[in-house]
Amino acid sequence: MKEKQATSPQRRGFLKIIPAAAVTAVGASTAAHALPGAPGSVDALADLPRETSDYLPVFFNDQEYAFIKSAVDLLIPEDDLGPGAIAAGVPVFIDRQMETPYGHGQLWYMKGPFHPEIMKSTPTLGYQLNMTPRDIYRSGIAALNKWCSKNHGKSFAELDPGKRTEVLTLLSDEKLEFGEDDVPAGVFFSQLWENTKEGFFADPMYGGNRDMAGWKMVGFPGARASYLDWADKYNVEYPLGPVSIIPKKI
């Protein structure tokens, strides 16, 4: 979080150097999260308002959604490099993602035994909690707001931007102590950060990456049928712009 706490261009600098293959992987992994009829699927695009400010969350309550918007705005702010997470629809993406099989933990191994105490000591053993992504958000947001209320008298979204940055830094550095039954702070931040990046770079058909802002910034061509003529032109900017899977502006 220390790099992300600096000026906006520095915080977003990492986005400019993400390889196209990594962007492709984000889109592919996100595609696996959706099934026909789910909020993140193609046949549900009619539910998406053109303006992100008009979106009504389907999973998060008002206080939770206020946190999501405040947090992702800090992680990927709008600046001279282009639109930030809010304009790109990242909060919309994360909310809709929680109503997919991924959000319900159906793509994870969720059978016991669970050993959360060994996640720090032996991280190679992988995820050890009995919480789905939905559970992680619900528990983490509640725990963080409780911590903020206790220490600052306000919920996270109600804090001034400087204080929110300070708190989010503590969260990412795992320096916040939540309750015994709450999700660990580090797990919560990792979930938020991973989904934020997905929402910024996934195909717009899933609700994020509005107007293909993330792709335009890194020069990713998107779902073009062919760009082989440019495959061997190194250090030359691709001039045609990206194309979404859905042939319409979302």
Short mmCIF file of N, CA and C in Angstrom, two decimals, residues 97-230:
data_model
loop_
_atom_site.label_atom_id
_atom_site.label_comp_id
_atom_site.label_asym_id
_atom_site.label_seq_id
_atom_site.Cartn_x
_atom_site.Cartn_y
_atom_site.Cartn_z
N GLN A 97 -20.48 -9.17 -9.29
CA GLN A 97 -19.65 -10.35 -9.16
C GLN A 97 -20.05 -11.19 -7.96
N MET A 98 -20.55 -10.53 -6.91
CA MET A 98 -20.95 -11.26 -5.71
C MET A 98 -22.20 -12.09 -5.91
N GLU A 99 -22.93 -11.88 -7.00
CA GLU A 99 -24.12 -12.68 -7.28
C GLU A 99 -23.85 -13.77 -8.32
N THR A 100 -22.59 -13.99 -8.63
CA THR A 100 -22.21 -15.06 -9.55
C THR A 100 -21.76 -16.28 -8.75
N PRO A 101 -21.57 -17.45 -9.40
CA PRO A 101 -21.03 -18.61 -8.70
C PRO A 101 -19.74 -18.31 -7.95
N TYR A 102 -18.89 -17.46 -8.52
CA TYR A 102 -17.65 -17.06 -7.84
C TYR A 102 -17.96 -16.41 -6.50
N GLY A 103 -18.87 -15.46 -6.50
CA GLY A 103 -19.19 -14.75 -5.27
C GLY A 103 -19.72 -15.67 -4.19
N HIS A 104 -20.41 -16.72 -4.60
CA HIS A 104 -20.97 -17.68 -3.66
C HIS A 104 -19.97 -18.77 -3.27
N GLY A 105 -18.75 -18.67 -3.77
CA GLY A 105 -17.72 -19.64 -3.41
C GLY A 105 -17.83 -20.97 -4.13
N GLN A 106 -18.63 -21.03 -5.20
CA GLN A 106 -18.84 -22.29 -5.89
C GLN A 106 -17.65 -22.70 -6.75
N LEU A 107 -16.71 -21.79 -6.95
CA LEU A 107 -15.51 -22.11 -7.72
C LEU A 107 -14.32 -22.41 -6.82
N TRP A 108 -14.53 -22.36 -5.50
CA TRP A 108 -13.49 -22.65 -4.53
C TRP A 108 -13.77 -23.99 -3.86
N TYR A 109 -12.73 -24.59 -3.33
CA TYR A 109 -12.91 -25.77 -2.49
C TYR A 109 -13.30 -25.27 -1.10
N MET A 110 -14.54 -25.55 -0.71
CA MET A 110 -15.07 -24.99 0.52
C MET A 110 -15.48 -26.06 1.53
N LYS A 111 -14.80 -27.20 1.49
CA LYS A 111 -15.06 -28.24 2.48
C LYS A 111 -13.93 -28.27 3.49
N GLY A 112 -14.26 -28.61 4.72
CA GLY A 112 -13.26 -28.63 5.78
C GLY A 112 -12.26 -29.76 5.60
N PRO A 113 -11.31 -29.85 6.53
CA PRO A 113 -11.18 -28.98 7.71
C PRO A 113 -10.59 -27.61 7.36
N PHE A 114 -10.94 -26.61 8.16
CA PHE A 114 -10.42 -25.26 7.97
C PHE A 114 -9.41 -24.96 9.08
N HIS A 115 -8.28 -24.38 8.68
CA HIS A 115 -7.22 -24.06 9.65
C HIS A 115 -6.73 -22.63 9.42
N PRO A 116 -7.54 -21.63 9.77
CA PRO A 116 -7.15 -20.24 9.52
C PRO A 116 -5.87 -19.82 10.24
N GLU A 117 -5.55 -20.50 11.32
CA GLU A 117 -4.38 -20.11 12.10
C GLU A 117 -3.07 -20.37 11.37
N ILE A 118 -3.07 -21.22 10.34
CA ILE A 118 -1.82 -21.54 9.65
C ILE A 118 -1.64 -20.73 8.36
N MET A 119 -2.59 -19.85 8.05
CA MET A 119 -2.48 -19.10 6.80
C MET A 119 -1.26 -18.19 6.77
N LYS A 120 -0.91 -17.61 7.91
CA LYS A 120 0.27 -16.74 7.97
C LYS A 120 1.55 -17.54 8.09
N SER A 121 1.53 -18.57 8.90
CA SER A 121 2.74 -19.33 9.14
C SER A 121 3.13 -20.19 7.95
N THR A 122 2.12 -20.70 7.23
CA THR A 122 2.40 -21.57 6.08
C THR A 122 1.50 -21.17 4.92
N PRO A 123 1.77 -20.05 4.28
CA PRO A 123 0.90 -19.56 3.20
C PRO A 123 0.82 -20.48 2.00
N THR A 124 1.83 -21.36 1.84
CA THR A 124 1.81 -22.27 0.70
C THR A 124 0.67 -23.28 0.78
N LEU A 125 0.07 -23.40 1.95
CA LEU A 125 -1.06 -24.33 2.08
C LEU A 125 -2.35 -23.73 1.56
N GLY A 126 -2.31 -22.45 1.18
CA GLY A 126 -3.46 -21.85 0.52
C GLY A 126 -4.53 -21.34 1.47
N TYR A 127 -5.66 -21.03 0.88
CA TYR A 127 -6.79 -20.44 1.60
C TYR A 127 -7.36 -21.42 2.61
N GLN A 128 -7.58 -20.96 3.83
CA GLN A 128 -7.99 -21.87 4.91
C GLN A 128 -9.23 -21.38 5.66
N LEU A 129 -9.98 -20.45 5.09
CA LEU A 129 -11.16 -19.93 5.77
C LEU A 129 -12.43 -20.56 5.21
N ASN A 130 -13.47 -20.57 6.02
CA ASN A 130 -14.76 -21.08 5.57
C ASN A 130 -15.65 -19.94 5.08
N MET A 131 -15.03 -18.91 4.50
CA MET A 131 -15.74 -17.73 4.01
C MET A 131 -15.68 -17.65 2.49
N THR A 132 -16.83 -17.43 1.87
CA THR A 132 -16.89 -17.16 0.44
C THR A 132 -16.52 -15.70 0.21
N PRO A 133 -16.31 -15.28 -1.05
CA PRO A 133 -16.06 -13.85 -1.30
C PRO A 133 -17.15 -12.95 -0.71
N ARG A 134 -18.40 -13.38 -0.81
CA ARG A 134 -19.49 -12.59 -0.22
C ARG A 134 -19.30 -12.45 1.29
N ASP A 135 -18.93 -13.54 1.93
CA ASP A 135 -18.71 -13.52 3.38
C ASP A 135 -17.54 -12.61 3.74
N ILE A 136 -16.49 -12.66 2.93
CA ILE A 136 -15.30 -11.85 3.19
C ILE A 136 -15.66 -10.37 3.18
N TYR A 137 -16.42 -9.95 2.18
CA TYR A 137 -16.81 -8.55 2.10
C TYR A 137 -17.73 -8.15 3.25
N ARG A 138 -18.73 -8.98 3.50
CA ARG A 138 -19.70 -8.64 4.54
C ARG A 138 -19.03 -8.53 5.90
N SER A 139 -18.15 -9.49 6.21
CA SER A 139 -17.44 -9.47 7.47
C SER A 139 -16.41 -8.35 7.52
N GLY A 140 -15.65 -8.20 6.45
CA GLY A 140 -14.57 -7.22 6.43
C GLY A 140 -15.05 -5.78 6.50
N ILE A 141 -16.09 -5.46 5.75
CA ILE A 141 -16.61 -4.09 5.77
C ILE A 141 -17.17 -3.75 7.14
N ALA A 142 -17.92 -4.69 7.73
CA ALA A 142 -18.48 -4.45 9.06
C ALA A 142 -17.38 -4.27 10.09
N ALA A 143 -16.34 -5.10 10.02
CA ALA A 143 -15.24 -5.01 10.98
C ALA A 143 -14.47 -3.71 10.81
N LEU A 144 -14.23 -3.31 9.57
CA LEU A 144 -13.47 -2.08 9.33
C LEU A 144 -14.28 -0.85 9.78
N ASN A 145 -15.57 -0.83 9.48
CA ASN A 145 -16.39 0.29 9.92
C ASN A 145 -16.47 0.36 11.44
N LYS A 146 -16.50 -0.80 12.08
CA LYS A 146 -16.51 -0.83 13.54
C LYS A 146 -15.20 -0.25 14.08
N TRP A 147 -14.08 -0.62 13.45
CA TRP A 147 -12.78 -0.11 13.87
C TRP A 147 -12.71 1.40 13.67
N CYS A 148 -13.20 1.87 12.52
CA CYS A 148 -13.17 3.31 12.22
C CYS A 148 -14.06 4.09 13.20
N SER A 149 -15.22 3.54 13.52
CA SER A 149 -16.12 4.22 14.46
C SER A 149 -15.50 4.30 15.85
N LYS A 150 -14.82 3.24 16.25
CA LYS A 150 -14.18 3.21 17.55
C LYS A 150 -13.01 4.19 17.63
N ASN A 151 -12.23 4.28 16.55
CA ASN A 151 -11.02 5.08 16.59
C ASN A 151 -11.17 6.49 16.01
N HIS A 152 -12.18 6.69 15.17
CA HIS A 152 -12.34 7.99 14.53
C HIS A 152 -13.76 8.55 14.61
N GLY A 153 -14.68 7.79 15.18
CA GLY A 153 -16.04 8.27 15.37
C GLY A 153 -16.89 8.29 14.12
N LYS A 154 -16.41 7.71 13.02
CA LYS A 154 -17.16 7.69 11.77
C LYS A 154 -16.89 6.38 11.03
N SER A 155 -17.78 6.03 10.11
CA SER A 155 -17.52 4.89 9.25
C SER A 155 -16.43 5.25 8.25
N PHE A 156 -15.89 4.27 7.56
CA PHE A 156 -14.80 4.50 6.62
C PHE A 156 -15.17 5.52 5.56
N ALA A 157 -16.33 5.37 4.95
CA ALA A 157 -16.74 6.26 3.86
C ALA A 157 -16.97 7.69 4.33
N GLU A 158 -17.21 7.88 5.63
CA GLU A 158 -17.46 9.22 6.17
C GLU A 158 -16.18 9.96 6.54
N LEU A 159 -15.05 9.27 6.54
CA LEU A 159 -13.78 9.91 6.87
C LEU A 159 -13.31 10.80 5.73
N ASP A 160 -12.47 11.78 6.04
CA ASP A 160 -11.91 12.61 4.98
C ASP A 160 -10.92 11.78 4.18
N PRO A 161 -10.64 12.16 2.92
CA PRO A 161 -9.78 11.35 2.04
C PRO A 161 -8.43 10.99 2.65
N GLY A 162 -7.81 11.93 3.33
CA GLY A 162 -6.51 11.64 3.93
C GLY A 162 -6.58 10.56 4.99
N LYS A 163 -7.60 10.62 5.81
CA LYS A 163 -7.77 9.62 6.86
C LYS A 163 -8.12 8.26 6.25
N ARG A 164 -8.93 8.26 5.18
CA ARG A 164 -9.26 6.99 4.51
C ARG A 164 -8.01 6.34 3.95
N THR A 165 -7.12 7.14 3.37
CA THR A 165 -5.86 6.61 2.85
C THR A 165 -5.03 5.99 3.97
N GLU A 166 -5.01 6.67 5.10
CA GLU A 166 -4.26 6.17 6.26
C GLU A 166 -4.82 4.83 6.73
N VAL A 167 -6.14 4.74 6.82
CA VAL A 167 -6.77 3.51 7.29
C VAL A 167 -6.57 2.38 6.29
N LEU A 168 -6.71 2.68 5.00
CA LEU A 168 -6.55 1.64 3.99
C LEU A 168 -5.11 1.14 3.94
N THR A 169 -4.17 2.03 4.23
CA THR A 169 -2.76 1.62 4.32
C THR A 169 -2.56 0.65 5.48
N LEU A 170 -3.14 0.97 6.62
CA LEU A 170 -3.05 0.06 7.77
C LEU A 170 -3.68 -1.29 7.45
N LEU A 171 -4.79 -1.24 6.72
CA LEU A 171 -5.47 -2.49 6.35
C LEU A 171 -4.59 -3.33 5.44
N SER A 172 -3.99 -2.71 4.43
CA SER A 172 -3.17 -3.46 3.49
C SER A 172 -1.90 -4.00 4.14
N ASP A 173 -1.41 -3.28 5.14
CA ASP A 173 -0.21 -3.72 5.85
C ASP A 173 -0.53 -4.70 6.99
N GLU A 174 -1.80 -5.06 7.11
CA GLU A 174 -2.27 -6.00 8.13
C GLU A 174 -1.95 -5.52 9.53
N LYS A 175 -2.11 -4.21 9.74
CA LYS A 175 -1.84 -3.63 11.05
C LYS A 175 -3.13 -3.30 11.81
N LEU A 176 -4.27 -3.74 11.28
CA LEU A 176 -5.53 -3.58 11.97
C LEU A 176 -5.95 -4.90 12.59
N GLU A 177 -6.43 -4.86 13.80
CA GLU A 177 -6.90 -6.06 14.48
C GLU A 177 -8.42 -6.08 14.48
N PHE A 178 -8.98 -7.10 13.82
CA PHE A 178 -10.43 -7.28 13.83
C PHE A 178 -10.81 -8.28 14.90
N GLY A 179 -12.10 -8.53 15.05
CA GLY A 179 -12.57 -9.49 16.03
C GLY A 179 -12.18 -10.92 15.69
N GLU A 180 -12.26 -11.78 16.67
CA GLU A 180 -11.84 -13.18 16.50
C GLU A 180 -12.64 -13.89 15.41
N ASP A 181 -13.90 -13.53 15.26
CA ASP A 181 -14.76 -14.19 14.27
C ASP A 181 -14.80 -13.46 12.93
N ASP A 182 -14.06 -12.35 12.83
CA ASP A 182 -14.04 -11.57 11.59
C ASP A 182 -12.98 -12.11 10.64
N VAL A 183 -13.13 -11.74 9.36
CA VAL A 183 -12.11 -12.08 8.38
C VAL A 183 -10.82 -11.36 8.73
N PRO A 184 -9.65 -11.98 8.56
CA PRO A 184 -8.39 -11.28 8.81
C PRO A 184 -8.24 -10.06 7.89
N ALA A 185 -7.65 -9.01 8.40
CA ALA A 185 -7.52 -7.77 7.64
C ALA A 185 -6.81 -7.98 6.30
N GLY A 186 -5.74 -8.77 6.30
CA GLY A 186 -4.98 -9.00 5.08
C GLY A 186 -5.78 -9.73 4.02
N VAL A 187 -6.58 -10.69 4.44
CA VAL A 187 -7.43 -11.44 3.51
C VAL A 187 -8.47 -10.51 2.90
N PHE A 188 -9.04 -9.67 3.74
CA PHE A 188 -10.05 -8.72 3.27
C PHE A 188 -9.47 -7.76 2.24
N PHE A 189 -8.30 -7.19 2.54
CA PHE A 189 -7.70 -6.26 1.59
C PHE A 189 -7.32 -6.96 0.28
N SER A 190 -6.77 -8.16 0.37
CA SER A 190 -6.38 -8.89 -0.83
C SER A 190 -7.58 -9.16 -1.73
N GLN A 191 -8.72 -9.52 -1.11
CA GLN A 191 -9.94 -9.75 -1.88
C GLN A 191 -10.39 -8.47 -2.59
N LEU A 192 -10.38 -7.37 -1.86
CA LEU A 192 -10.78 -6.09 -2.43
C LEU A 192 -9.86 -5.66 -3.57
N TRP A 193 -8.57 -5.78 -3.37
CA TRP A 193 -7.60 -5.34 -4.37
C TRP A 193 -7.67 -6.20 -5.62
N GLU A 194 -7.83 -7.52 -5.44
CA GLU A 194 -7.92 -8.41 -6.59
C GLU A 194 -9.16 -8.10 -7.42
N ASN A 195 -10.29 -7.94 -6.78
CA ASN A 195 -11.53 -7.66 -7.50
C ASN A 195 -11.52 -6.27 -8.13
N THR A 196 -10.83 -5.32 -7.50
CA THR A 196 -10.71 -3.99 -8.07
C THR A 196 -9.95 -4.04 -9.39
N LYS A 197 -8.86 -4.77 -9.42
CA LYS A 197 -8.09 -4.91 -10.66
C LYS A 197 -8.91 -5.63 -11.73
N GLU A 198 -9.64 -6.66 -11.32
CA GLU A 198 -10.48 -7.37 -12.27
C GLU A 198 -11.53 -6.43 -12.87
N GLY A 199 -12.15 -5.63 -12.01
CA GLY A 199 -13.19 -4.72 -12.50
C GLY A 199 -12.66 -3.66 -13.43
N PHE A 200 -11.38 -3.32 -13.29
CA PHE A 200 -10.80 -2.28 -14.13
C PHE A 200 -10.34 -2.84 -15.48
N PHE A 201 -10.05 -4.15 -15.54
CA PHE A 201 -9.49 -4.71 -16.76
C PHE A 201 -10.34 -5.78 -17.44
N ALA A 202 -11.40 -6.27 -16.80
CA ALA A 202 -12.23 -7.29 -17.44
C ALA A 202 -13.00 -6.69 -18.60
N ASP A 203 -13.52 -7.55 -19.47
CA ASP A 203 -14.33 -7.05 -20.57
C ASP A 203 -15.52 -6.26 -20.03
N PRO A 204 -15.89 -5.16 -20.67
CA PRO A 204 -17.00 -4.34 -20.19
C PRO A 204 -18.33 -5.09 -20.06
N MET A 205 -18.44 -6.24 -20.68
CA MET A 205 -19.68 -7.01 -20.58
C MET A 205 -19.99 -7.41 -19.13
N TYR A 206 -19.00 -7.31 -18.24
CA TYR A 206 -19.23 -7.70 -16.84
C TYR A 206 -19.52 -6.51 -15.93
N GLY A 207 -19.66 -5.33 -16.51
CA GLY A 207 -20.09 -4.19 -15.72
C GLY A 207 -19.00 -3.20 -15.38
N GLY A 208 -17.72 -3.62 -15.43
CA GLY A 208 -16.61 -2.72 -15.17
C GLY A 208 -15.92 -2.30 -16.45
N ASN A 209 -14.75 -1.69 -16.32
CA ASN A 209 -13.98 -1.27 -17.49
C ASN A 209 -14.85 -0.50 -18.48
N ARG A 210 -15.66 0.42 -17.96
CA ARG A 210 -16.57 1.19 -18.82
C ARG A 210 -15.79 1.92 -19.90
N ASP A 211 -16.35 1.89 -21.11
CA ASP A 211 -15.71 2.52 -22.27
C ASP A 211 -14.30 1.99 -22.49
N MET A 212 -14.03 0.80 -21.93
CA MET A 212 -12.74 0.12 -22.09
C MET A 212 -11.59 1.00 -21.61
N ALA A 213 -11.83 1.74 -20.53
CA ALA A 213 -10.84 2.69 -20.01
C ALA A 213 -9.54 2.00 -19.63
N GLY A 214 -9.63 0.85 -18.95
CA GLY A 214 -8.43 0.13 -18.54
C GLY A 214 -7.62 -0.36 -19.73
N TRP A 215 -8.31 -0.89 -20.73
CA TRP A 215 -7.64 -1.40 -21.92
C TRP A 215 -6.96 -0.27 -22.69
N LYS A 216 -7.66 0.86 -22.81
CA LYS A 216 -7.08 1.99 -23.55
C LYS A 216 -5.80 2.48 -22.88
N MET A 217 -5.79 2.46 -21.57
CA MET A 217 -4.64 2.99 -20.85
C MET A 217 -3.39 2.14 -21.06
N VAL A 218 -3.56 0.81 -21.15
CA VAL A 218 -2.40 -0.06 -21.32
C VAL A 218 -2.18 -0.49 -22.77
N GLY A 219 -3.06 -0.03 -23.68
CA GLY A 219 -2.89 -0.37 -25.08
C GLY A 219 -3.28 -1.78 -25.43
N PHE A 220 -4.22 -2.35 -24.70
CA PHE A 220 -4.67 -3.72 -24.96
C PHE A 220 -5.74 -3.71 -26.05
N PRO A 221 -5.64 -4.54 -27.11
CA PRO A 221 -6.59 -4.49 -28.22
C PRO A 221 -7.94 -5.12 -27.93
N GLY A 222 -8.05 -5.85 -26.82
CA GLY A 222 -9.34 -6.44 -26.48
C GLY A 222 -9.67 -7.64 -27.33
N ALA A 223 -10.92 -7.71 -27.79
CA ALA A 223 -11.41 -8.91 -28.48
C ALA A 223 -11.36 -8.78 -30.00
N ARG A 224 -10.39 -8.06 -30.52
CA ARG A 224 -10.25 -7.97 -31.97
C ARG A 224 -9.97 -9.36 -32.55
N ALA A 225 -10.55 -9.62 -33.72
CA ALA A 225 -10.40 -10.94 -34.34
C ALA A 225 -8.95 -11.22 -34.69
N SER A 226 -8.23 -10.20 -35.11
CA SER A 226 -6.83 -10.41 -35.48
C SER A 226 -6.06 -9.10 -35.42
N TYR A 227 -4.88 -9.16 -34.86
CA TYR A 227 -3.96 -8.03 -34.93
C TYR A 227 -2.54 -8.57 -35.15
N LEU A 228 -2.47 -9.64 -35.97
CA LEU A 228 -1.19 -10.29 -36.23
C LEU A 228 -0.21 -9.36 -36.95
N ASP A 229 -0.74 -8.40 -37.72
CA ASP A 229 0.15 -7.48 -38.43
C ASP A 229 0.98 -6.64 -37.47
N TRP A 230 0.54 -6.58 -36.20
CA TRP A 230 1.24 -5.74 -35.22
C TRP A 230 2.00 -6.57 -34.20
#
